[in-house]
């Protein structure tokens, strides 16, 4: 229909991919413990539903914030009129301090460099509008969050060129992969404007190492390009290792006030760490004044509701609450992740060793009929329709190796997770026996050997990563 | 490799969009805002500060809103009465929006159109305020380089909202004071034929910002017919729908298309918001309502970039479902708007200052053409600077709204209390009496001089529109233009 724009008539929003089939199936037949115990369990949704009780308790103890009051007086009228795109100063201050707390106060964030946005979806798109012309490219390590295809490219006209990462080293970013991606962009005649990484990674659940971060900072320095670090999962780190932000590395390299630091931008959100995706709270943090200025004006297209800013400024200003919350959040995530990992192990399935995020990157390569994406899709369909688990196939995250799946664990109860693991175990066992029956003895032995070897290899390897939902 | 200068490097590192002026905020018109921000009026702390009359906000019914919120703690997901819903709402990020929110908004849209049309909740798409709605609609209906026709004068924000990130152009359709700034088919045709870009649609604001006028049924029908004939879209920004008062009637495009049986509804879209009608700009509730299914689908996907906070959706759903409250709110809002409007216009009438007769909006369109030194926008800017810096009222000059004729100013009245309005009127009274005094002085001086001069002055003082700082043209001897009071 030529009366509509090409943005409408094309499918660049990316939502026609088969990946969304899983979502649709889930919506037709959603699991419910009582009403629909045979329904599909949603494991494709990276949500943090483990700590609402902490927030609800806080609300009960803080009636002023809960009731949009200050010193007992309703300030609803004032909030209703507040539409300044600079945001509520108390909120930005509290947000900056919360980001510092997550990084154990090793680095500081200046509230004046924060730009609020309607979720990290909007923050990422806005940064693209500020940094790239239509046709410019950003390099992204694979696998990456499927939503980036829409958020970074759809309305901006920017391009994504993948930095291929492989399971051979735990999907870490290597210098040669970076160089290859850069050269590939040049071959395609695309002007590379920067690199975007997600740290901790979605879908992998791992954190970037210092080596990788240094590599990235050195690379952008030499090429005079930008680095966007999407750190929306920074508060979900539950392992013993410390979360290293790109801001830490800039500090360590004494680059904090340098020209390079102006090309490093952090994206944050409260959707994952606090489990509040409905509130649409995203942020851009940039040392470049022009970026802050332009992005602030662009935020007019998606400001954060003033009542939400007010509530969250009170919540995040309560340091006792934030300290308790961050600790408890980690504990609960760790327990739930352990439950998923052991459940998978019981089914003979391993995953990439991870210590962050709301998901695991699960290795089901041994369950594929052939080492192809077609086989991955076949397996995925079986898992959705027969096992009744909606998980995210690696191909939707642009993974270069078939057989990897992202499986979420923080959006359901322990009992539901238990049930999901039982279903998976039953499926794997039935598949194994089917395979044994259908194959010849020679092939049987060969495949058994292969699987045993590969299982052994994966059990000792520390590398693995996972897919993503919208 | 030639090293770039630091500045040029900066400019190459950022997009042209970020480095350029497309946001429109470097225009001279922001001086008024700056003057206000540096010295905002406060009846006690800053009685000589600048009074903000450039902000189209509806602040007259905040007390009703506050009362309702206090009496309905269950509408909040944070209070004891509502916290049982906290987790469900906090995780709700479905871009379809809460069904109860869409239903309540659809109902509210019907009420503000006197229940003459029905709105389908499934066509309601959220956006980041009307600002976000307009940008999204532009992304959906036009490609970079295409254009939308927009009647002048229009809301200055359109330059940014419709063009900045979309690459779409605005093609002005000139309207004149000679017929009360009505949109004529001749003007539309002329603009369409002479457009240097492919025209994809016509954007109208009804009730109008900055005029405050409403389009009559015949005019609306002719606009629908014009756009249908040309196969272009009609986007109706109806964000001031419930701000009509007195005898003024608001007729929505939704009503009119029901009367045109062969209307191509795929070309009809409405932009709405709760910022003006309900006085809630801080909550960022924008709505796209399209009759085109594909546009609804895609706009909904784009709404991911500016969803309404689920906390707000929940509150609004509860509030707008309280039909008694809504009916009472609309009724009181109109009464209070009418009162405040009457206060301002009666005051202006008494001073012989003209204004465009209109019955909607949160502002009036004031006629100060006879105070201009020359009928130019430079003169208008001069006058405006005097009003901002000497009279200390921040008003919006017509040039910033792309008005074809200099001398018109938009003056907001719904964002202040009665005392502030009185203060503003007093300042205008002082301003006009100063003009009179100066003109009397000048008349005497000129009369003296004339006796000594052989040749007579080419222009009599009464006809002159001379205006200089500290030297004001006569006011009361020059009657306001009869067109200013023309019926529309």
mmCIF file with all atom_site columns, C-alpha atoms in Angstrom, chain B residues 328-463:
data_model
loop_
_atom_site.group_PDB
_atom_site.id
_atom_site.type_symbol
_atom_site.label_atom_id
_atom_site.label_alt_id
_atom_site.label_comp_id
_atom_site.label_asym_id
_atom_site.label_entity_id
_atom_site.label_seq_id
_atom_site.pdbx_PDB_ins_code
_atom_site.Cartn_x
_atom_site.Cartn_y
_atom_site.Cartn_z
_atom_site.occupancy
_atom_site.B_iso_or_equiv
_atom_site.pdbx_formal_charge
_atom_site.auth_seq_id
_atom_site.auth_comp_id
_atom_site.auth_asym_id
_atom_site.auth_atom_id
_atom_site.pdbx_PDB_model_num
ATOM 1   C CA . UNK B 1 328 ? -18.684 16.324 36.756 1.00 0.00 ? 328 UNK B CA 1
ATOM 2   C CA . UNK B 1 329 ? -15.062 17.038 35.826 1.00 0.00 ? 329 UNK B CA 1
ATOM 3   C CA . UNK B 1 330 ? -15.884 17.900 32.227 1.00 0.00 ? 330 UNK B CA 1
ATOM 4   C CA . UNK B 1 331 ? -18.761 20.086 33.291 1.00 0.00 ? 331 UNK B CA 1
ATOM 5   C CA . UNK B 1 332 ? -16.740 22.013 35.894 1.00 0.00 ? 332 UNK B CA 1
ATOM 6   C CA . UNK B 1 333 ? -13.710 22.292 33.643 1.00 0.00 ? 333 UNK B CA 1
ATOM 7   C CA . UNK B 1 334 ? -15.756 23.941 30.929 1.00 0.00 ? 334 UNK B CA 1
ATOM 8   C CA . UNK B 1 335 ? -17.353 26.335 33.377 1.00 0.00 ? 335 UNK B CA 1
ATOM 9   C CA . UNK B 1 336 ? -14.009 27.354 34.851 1.00 0.00 ? 336 UNK B CA 1
ATOM 10  C CA . UNK B 1 337 ? -12.427 27.719 31.430 1.00 0.00 ? 337 UNK B CA 1
ATOM 11  C CA . UNK B 1 338 ? -15.318 29.908 30.355 1.00 0.00 ? 338 UNK B CA 1
ATOM 12  C CA . UNK B 1 339 ? -14.923 32.053 33.473 1.00 0.00 ? 339 UNK B CA 1
ATOM 13  C CA . UNK B 1 340 ? -11.188 32.528 33.115 1.00 0.00 ? 340 UNK B CA 1
ATOM 14  C CA . UNK B 1 341 ? -11.568 33.192 29.387 1.00 0.00 ? 341 UNK B CA 1
ATOM 15  C CA . UNK B 1 342 ? -14.228 35.809 30.111 1.00 0.00 ? 342 UNK B CA 1
ATOM 16  C CA . UNK B 1 343 ? -11.996 37.441 32.714 1.00 0.00 ? 343 UNK B CA 1
ATOM 17  C CA . UNK B 1 344 ? -9.210  37.865 30.216 1.00 0.00 ? 344 UNK B CA 1
ATOM 18  C CA . UNK B 1 345 ? -11.336 38.915 27.266 1.00 0.00 ? 345 UNK B CA 1
ATOM 19  C CA . UNK B 1 346 ? -13.471 41.345 29.263 1.00 0.00 ? 346 UNK B CA 1
ATOM 20  C CA . UNK B 1 347 ? -10.290 42.907 30.531 1.00 0.00 ? 347 UNK B CA 1
ATOM 21  C CA . UNK B 1 348 ? -8.917  43.185 27.005 1.00 0.00 ? 348 UNK B CA 1
ATOM 22  C CA . UNK B 1 349 ? -12.205 44.567 25.689 1.00 0.00 ? 349 UNK B CA 1
ATOM 23  C CA . UNK B 1 350 ? -12.073 47.290 28.282 1.00 0.00 ? 350 UNK B CA 1
ATOM 24  C CA . UNK B 1 351 ? -8.646  48.238 27.012 1.00 0.00 ? 351 UNK B CA 1
ATOM 25  C CA . UNK B 1 352 ? -9.670  48.182 23.373 1.00 0.00 ? 352 UNK B CA 1
ATOM 26  C CA . UNK B 1 353 ? -7.424  45.237 22.592 1.00 0.00 ? 353 UNK B CA 1
ATOM 27  C CA . UNK B 1 354 ? -8.764  42.881 19.954 1.00 0.00 ? 354 UNK B CA 1
ATOM 28  C CA . UNK B 1 355 ? -8.822  39.095 20.003 1.00 0.00 ? 355 UNK B CA 1
ATOM 29  C CA . UNK B 1 356 ? -10.105 36.394 17.637 1.00 0.00 ? 356 UNK B CA 1
ATOM 30  C CA . UNK B 1 357 ? -13.551 35.257 18.689 1.00 0.00 ? 357 UNK B CA 1
ATOM 31  C CA . UNK B 1 358 ? -13.241 31.588 19.566 1.00 0.00 ? 358 UNK B CA 1
ATOM 32  C CA . UNK B 1 359 ? -14.772 29.214 22.063 1.00 0.00 ? 359 UNK B CA 1
ATOM 33  C CA . UNK B 1 360 ? -12.197 26.545 22.840 1.00 0.00 ? 360 UNK B CA 1
ATOM 34  C CA . UNK B 1 361 ? -8.633  25.989 23.870 1.00 0.00 ? 361 UNK B CA 1
ATOM 35  C CA . UNK B 1 362 ? -6.596  27.243 26.777 1.00 0.00 ? 362 UNK B CA 1
ATOM 36  C CA . UNK B 1 363 ? -5.567  30.528 25.131 1.00 0.00 ? 363 UNK B CA 1
ATOM 37  C CA . UNK B 1 364 ? -6.765  33.450 23.075 1.00 0.00 ? 364 UNK B CA 1
ATOM 38  C CA . UNK B 1 365 ? -5.381  34.781 19.825 1.00 0.00 ? 365 UNK B CA 1
ATOM 39  C CA . UNK B 1 366 ? -4.717  38.433 20.545 1.00 0.00 ? 366 UNK B CA 1
ATOM 40  C CA . UNK B 1 367 ? -4.577  41.124 17.874 1.00 0.00 ? 367 UNK B CA 1
ATOM 41  C CA . UNK B 1 368 ? -1.843  43.694 18.407 1.00 0.00 ? 368 UNK B CA 1
ATOM 42  C CA . UNK B 1 369 ? -1.343  44.571 14.759 1.00 0.00 ? 369 UNK B CA 1
ATOM 43  C CA . UNK B 1 370 ? -2.067  48.209 15.416 1.00 0.00 ? 370 UNK B CA 1
ATOM 44  C CA . UNK B 1 371 ? 0.838   48.389 17.832 1.00 0.00 ? 371 UNK B CA 1
ATOM 45  C CA . UNK B 1 372 ? 3.411   47.369 15.248 1.00 0.00 ? 372 UNK B CA 1
ATOM 46  C CA . UNK B 1 373 ? 5.807   49.967 13.895 1.00 0.00 ? 373 UNK B CA 1
ATOM 47  C CA . UNK B 1 374 ? 5.576   48.305 10.517 1.00 0.00 ? 374 UNK B CA 1
ATOM 48  C CA . UNK B 1 375 ? 3.573   45.303 9.393  1.00 0.00 ? 375 UNK B CA 1
ATOM 49  C CA . UNK B 1 376 ? 6.618   43.088 9.577  1.00 0.00 ? 376 UNK B CA 1
ATOM 50  C CA . UNK B 1 377 ? 7.802   40.200 11.704 1.00 0.00 ? 377 UNK B CA 1
ATOM 51  C CA . UNK B 1 378 ? 10.790  42.253 12.803 1.00 0.00 ? 378 UNK B CA 1
ATOM 52  C CA . UNK B 1 379 ? 8.338   44.697 14.294 1.00 0.00 ? 379 UNK B CA 1
ATOM 53  C CA . UNK B 1 380 ? 6.424   41.863 15.857 1.00 0.00 ? 380 UNK B CA 1
ATOM 54  C CA . UNK B 1 381 ? 9.636   40.619 17.485 1.00 0.00 ? 381 UNK B CA 1
ATOM 55  C CA . UNK B 1 382 ? 10.363  44.099 18.795 1.00 0.00 ? 382 UNK B CA 1
ATOM 56  C CA . UNK B 1 383 ? 6.909   44.365 20.301 1.00 0.00 ? 383 UNK B CA 1
ATOM 57  C CA . UNK B 1 384 ? 7.219   40.882 21.721 1.00 0.00 ? 384 UNK B CA 1
ATOM 58  C CA . UNK B 1 385 ? 10.507  41.724 23.426 1.00 0.00 ? 385 UNK B CA 1
ATOM 59  C CA . UNK B 1 386 ? 8.867   44.720 25.054 1.00 0.00 ? 386 UNK B CA 1
ATOM 60  C CA . UNK B 1 387 ? 5.991   42.538 26.257 1.00 0.00 ? 387 UNK B CA 1
ATOM 61  C CA . UNK B 1 388 ? 8.370   39.932 27.675 1.00 0.00 ? 388 UNK B CA 1
ATOM 62  C CA . UNK B 1 389 ? 11.009  42.200 29.195 1.00 0.00 ? 389 UNK B CA 1
ATOM 63  C CA . UNK B 1 390 ? 9.090   45.356 30.081 1.00 0.00 ? 390 UNK B CA 1
ATOM 64  C CA . UNK B 1 391 ? 5.483   44.307 30.561 1.00 0.00 ? 391 UNK B CA 1
ATOM 65  C CA . UNK B 1 392 ? 6.817   40.995 31.897 1.00 0.00 ? 392 UNK B CA 1
ATOM 66  C CA . UNK B 1 393 ? 4.346   38.658 30.273 1.00 0.00 ? 393 UNK B CA 1
ATOM 67  C CA . UNK B 1 394 ? 5.603   35.652 28.351 1.00 0.00 ? 394 UNK B CA 1
ATOM 68  C CA . UNK B 1 395 ? 3.233   35.320 25.400 1.00 0.00 ? 395 UNK B CA 1
ATOM 69  C CA . UNK B 1 396 ? 3.797   33.510 22.090 1.00 0.00 ? 396 UNK B CA 1
ATOM 70  C CA . UNK B 1 397 ? 4.311   35.653 18.987 1.00 0.00 ? 397 UNK B CA 1
ATOM 71  C CA . UNK B 1 398 ? 2.394   34.626 15.890 1.00 0.00 ? 398 UNK B CA 1
ATOM 72  C CA . UNK B 1 399 ? 5.601   34.300 13.897 1.00 0.00 ? 399 UNK B CA 1
ATOM 73  C CA . UNK B 1 400 ? 6.613   31.329 16.036 1.00 0.00 ? 400 UNK B CA 1
ATOM 74  C CA . UNK B 1 401 ? 3.344   29.684 14.953 1.00 0.00 ? 401 UNK B CA 1
ATOM 75  C CA . UNK B 1 402 ? 4.082   30.433 11.289 1.00 0.00 ? 402 UNK B CA 1
ATOM 76  C CA . UNK B 1 403 ? 1.262   32.962 11.113 1.00 0.00 ? 403 UNK B CA 1
ATOM 77  C CA . UNK B 1 404 ? 1.137   34.661 7.741  1.00 0.00 ? 404 UNK B CA 1
ATOM 78  C CA . UNK B 1 405 ? 0.461   38.087 9.226  1.00 0.00 ? 405 UNK B CA 1
ATOM 79  C CA . UNK B 1 406 ? 2.547   39.787 11.900 1.00 0.00 ? 406 UNK B CA 1
ATOM 80  C CA . UNK B 1 407 ? 0.948   41.222 15.001 1.00 0.00 ? 407 UNK B CA 1
ATOM 81  C CA . UNK B 1 408 ? -0.917  38.261 16.491 1.00 0.00 ? 408 UNK B CA 1
ATOM 82  C CA . UNK B 1 409 ? -0.033  36.703 19.826 1.00 0.00 ? 409 UNK B CA 1
ATOM 83  C CA . UNK B 1 410 ? -1.211  33.594 21.642 1.00 0.00 ? 410 UNK B CA 1
ATOM 84  C CA . UNK B 1 411 ? -2.004  34.316 25.267 1.00 0.00 ? 411 UNK B CA 1
ATOM 85  C CA . UNK B 1 412 ? -2.737  31.442 27.649 1.00 0.00 ? 412 UNK B CA 1
ATOM 86  C CA . UNK B 1 413 ? -5.190  31.844 30.482 1.00 0.00 ? 413 UNK B CA 1
ATOM 87  C CA . UNK B 1 414 ? -5.842  28.431 31.993 1.00 0.00 ? 414 UNK B CA 1
ATOM 88  C CA . UNK B 1 415 ? -2.509  28.002 33.742 1.00 0.00 ? 415 UNK B CA 1
ATOM 89  C CA . UNK B 1 416 ? -2.915  30.660 36.392 1.00 0.00 ? 416 UNK B CA 1
ATOM 90  C CA . UNK B 1 417 ? -5.153  31.580 39.261 1.00 0.00 ? 417 UNK B CA 1
ATOM 91  C CA . UNK B 1 418 ? -7.505  34.525 39.459 1.00 0.00 ? 418 UNK B CA 1
ATOM 92  C CA . UNK B 1 419 ? -5.005  36.809 41.242 1.00 0.00 ? 419 UNK B CA 1
ATOM 93  C CA . UNK B 1 420 ? -2.309  36.208 38.671 1.00 0.00 ? 420 UNK B CA 1
ATOM 94  C CA . UNK B 1 421 ? -4.779  36.921 35.877 1.00 0.00 ? 421 UNK B CA 1
ATOM 95  C CA . UNK B 1 422 ? -5.690  40.201 37.580 1.00 0.00 ? 422 UNK B CA 1
ATOM 96  C CA . UNK B 1 423 ? -2.017  41.084 37.867 1.00 0.00 ? 423 UNK B CA 1
ATOM 97  C CA . UNK B 1 424 ? -1.487  40.291 34.187 1.00 0.00 ? 424 UNK B CA 1
ATOM 98  C CA . UNK B 1 425 ? -4.459  42.426 33.172 1.00 0.00 ? 425 UNK B CA 1
ATOM 99  C CA . UNK B 1 426 ? -3.232  45.258 35.343 1.00 0.00 ? 426 UNK B CA 1
ATOM 100 C CA . UNK B 1 427 ? 0.145   45.149 33.647 1.00 0.00 ? 427 UNK B CA 1
ATOM 101 C CA . UNK B 1 428 ? -1.564  45.245 30.247 1.00 0.00 ? 428 UNK B CA 1
ATOM 102 C CA . UNK B 1 429 ? -3.658  48.173 31.431 1.00 0.00 ? 429 UNK B CA 1
ATOM 103 C CA . UNK B 1 430 ? -0.535  50.027 32.537 1.00 0.00 ? 430 UNK B CA 1
ATOM 104 C CA . UNK B 1 431 ? 1.153   49.186 29.244 1.00 0.00 ? 431 UNK B CA 1
ATOM 105 C CA . UNK B 1 432 ? -1.731  50.516 27.163 1.00 0.00 ? 432 UNK B CA 1
ATOM 106 C CA . UNK B 1 433 ? -2.135  53.659 29.243 1.00 0.00 ? 433 UNK B CA 1
ATOM 107 C CA . UNK B 1 434 ? 1.595   54.322 28.852 1.00 0.00 ? 434 UNK B CA 1
ATOM 108 C CA . UNK B 1 435 ? 1.066   54.034 25.128 1.00 0.00 ? 435 UNK B CA 1
ATOM 109 C CA . UNK B 1 436 ? -1.737  56.563 25.326 1.00 0.00 ? 436 UNK B CA 1
ATOM 110 C CA . UNK B 1 437 ? 0.270   58.986 27.457 1.00 0.00 ? 437 UNK B CA 1
ATOM 111 C CA . UNK B 1 438 ? 3.226   58.821 25.138 1.00 0.00 ? 438 UNK B CA 1
ATOM 112 C CA . UNK B 1 439 ? 1.041   59.310 22.134 1.00 0.00 ? 439 UNK B CA 1
ATOM 113 C CA . UNK B 1 440 ? -0.644  62.359 23.719 1.00 0.00 ? 440 UNK B CA 1
ATOM 114 C CA . UNK B 1 441 ? 2.797   63.803 24.502 1.00 0.00 ? 441 UNK B CA 1
ATOM 115 C CA . UNK B 1 442 ? 3.911   63.117 20.996 1.00 0.00 ? 442 UNK B CA 1
ATOM 116 C CA . UNK B 1 443 ? 0.772   64.596 19.477 1.00 0.00 ? 443 UNK B CA 1
ATOM 117 C CA . UNK B 1 444 ? 1.422   67.844 21.388 1.00 0.00 ? 444 UNK B CA 1
ATOM 118 C CA . UNK B 1 445 ? 5.076   67.839 20.354 1.00 0.00 ? 445 UNK B CA 1
ATOM 119 C CA . UNK B 1 446 ? 4.214   67.141 16.742 1.00 0.00 ? 446 UNK B CA 1
ATOM 120 C CA . UNK B 1 447 ? 1.569   69.849 16.748 1.00 0.00 ? 447 UNK B CA 1
ATOM 121 C CA . UNK B 1 448 ? 4.191   72.361 17.981 1.00 0.00 ? 448 UNK B CA 1
ATOM 122 C CA . UNK B 1 449 ? 6.703   71.260 15.393 1.00 0.00 ? 449 UNK B CA 1
ATOM 123 C CA . UNK B 1 450 ? 4.163   71.280 12.609 1.00 0.00 ? 450 UNK B CA 1
ATOM 124 C CA . UNK B 1 451 ? 3.584   75.002 13.096 1.00 0.00 ? 451 UNK B CA 1
ATOM 125 C CA . UNK B 1 452 ? 7.255   75.623 12.277 1.00 0.00 ? 452 UNK B CA 1
ATOM 126 C CA . UNK B 1 453 ? 7.428   73.330 9.316  1.00 0.00 ? 453 UNK B CA 1
ATOM 127 C CA . UNK B 1 454 ? 6.588   74.369 5.771  1.00 0.00 ? 454 UNK B CA 1
ATOM 128 C CA . UNK B 1 455 ? 5.749   70.980 4.416  1.00 0.00 ? 455 UNK B CA 1
ATOM 129 C CA . UNK B 1 456 ? 3.164   68.883 6.125  1.00 0.00 ? 456 UNK B CA 1
ATOM 130 C CA . UNK B 1 457 ? 4.064   65.432 7.336  1.00 0.00 ? 457 UNK B CA 1
ATOM 131 C CA . UNK B 1 458 ? 3.346   62.833 4.739  1.00 0.00 ? 458 UNK B CA 1
ATOM 132 C CA . UNK B 1 459 ? 1.608   60.701 7.259  1.00 0.00 ? 459 UNK B CA 1
ATOM 133 C CA . UNK B 1 460 ? -0.602  61.927 10.022 1.00 0.00 ? 460 UNK B CA 1
ATOM 134 C CA . UNK B 1 461 ? 0.304   60.573 13.400 1.00 0.00 ? 461 UNK B CA 1
ATOM 135 C CA . UNK B 1 462 ? -3.050  58.918 13.711 1.00 0.00 ? 462 UNK B CA 1
ATOM 136 C CA . UNK B 1 463 ? -2.347  56.771 10.671 1.00 0.00 ? 463 UNK B CA 1
#
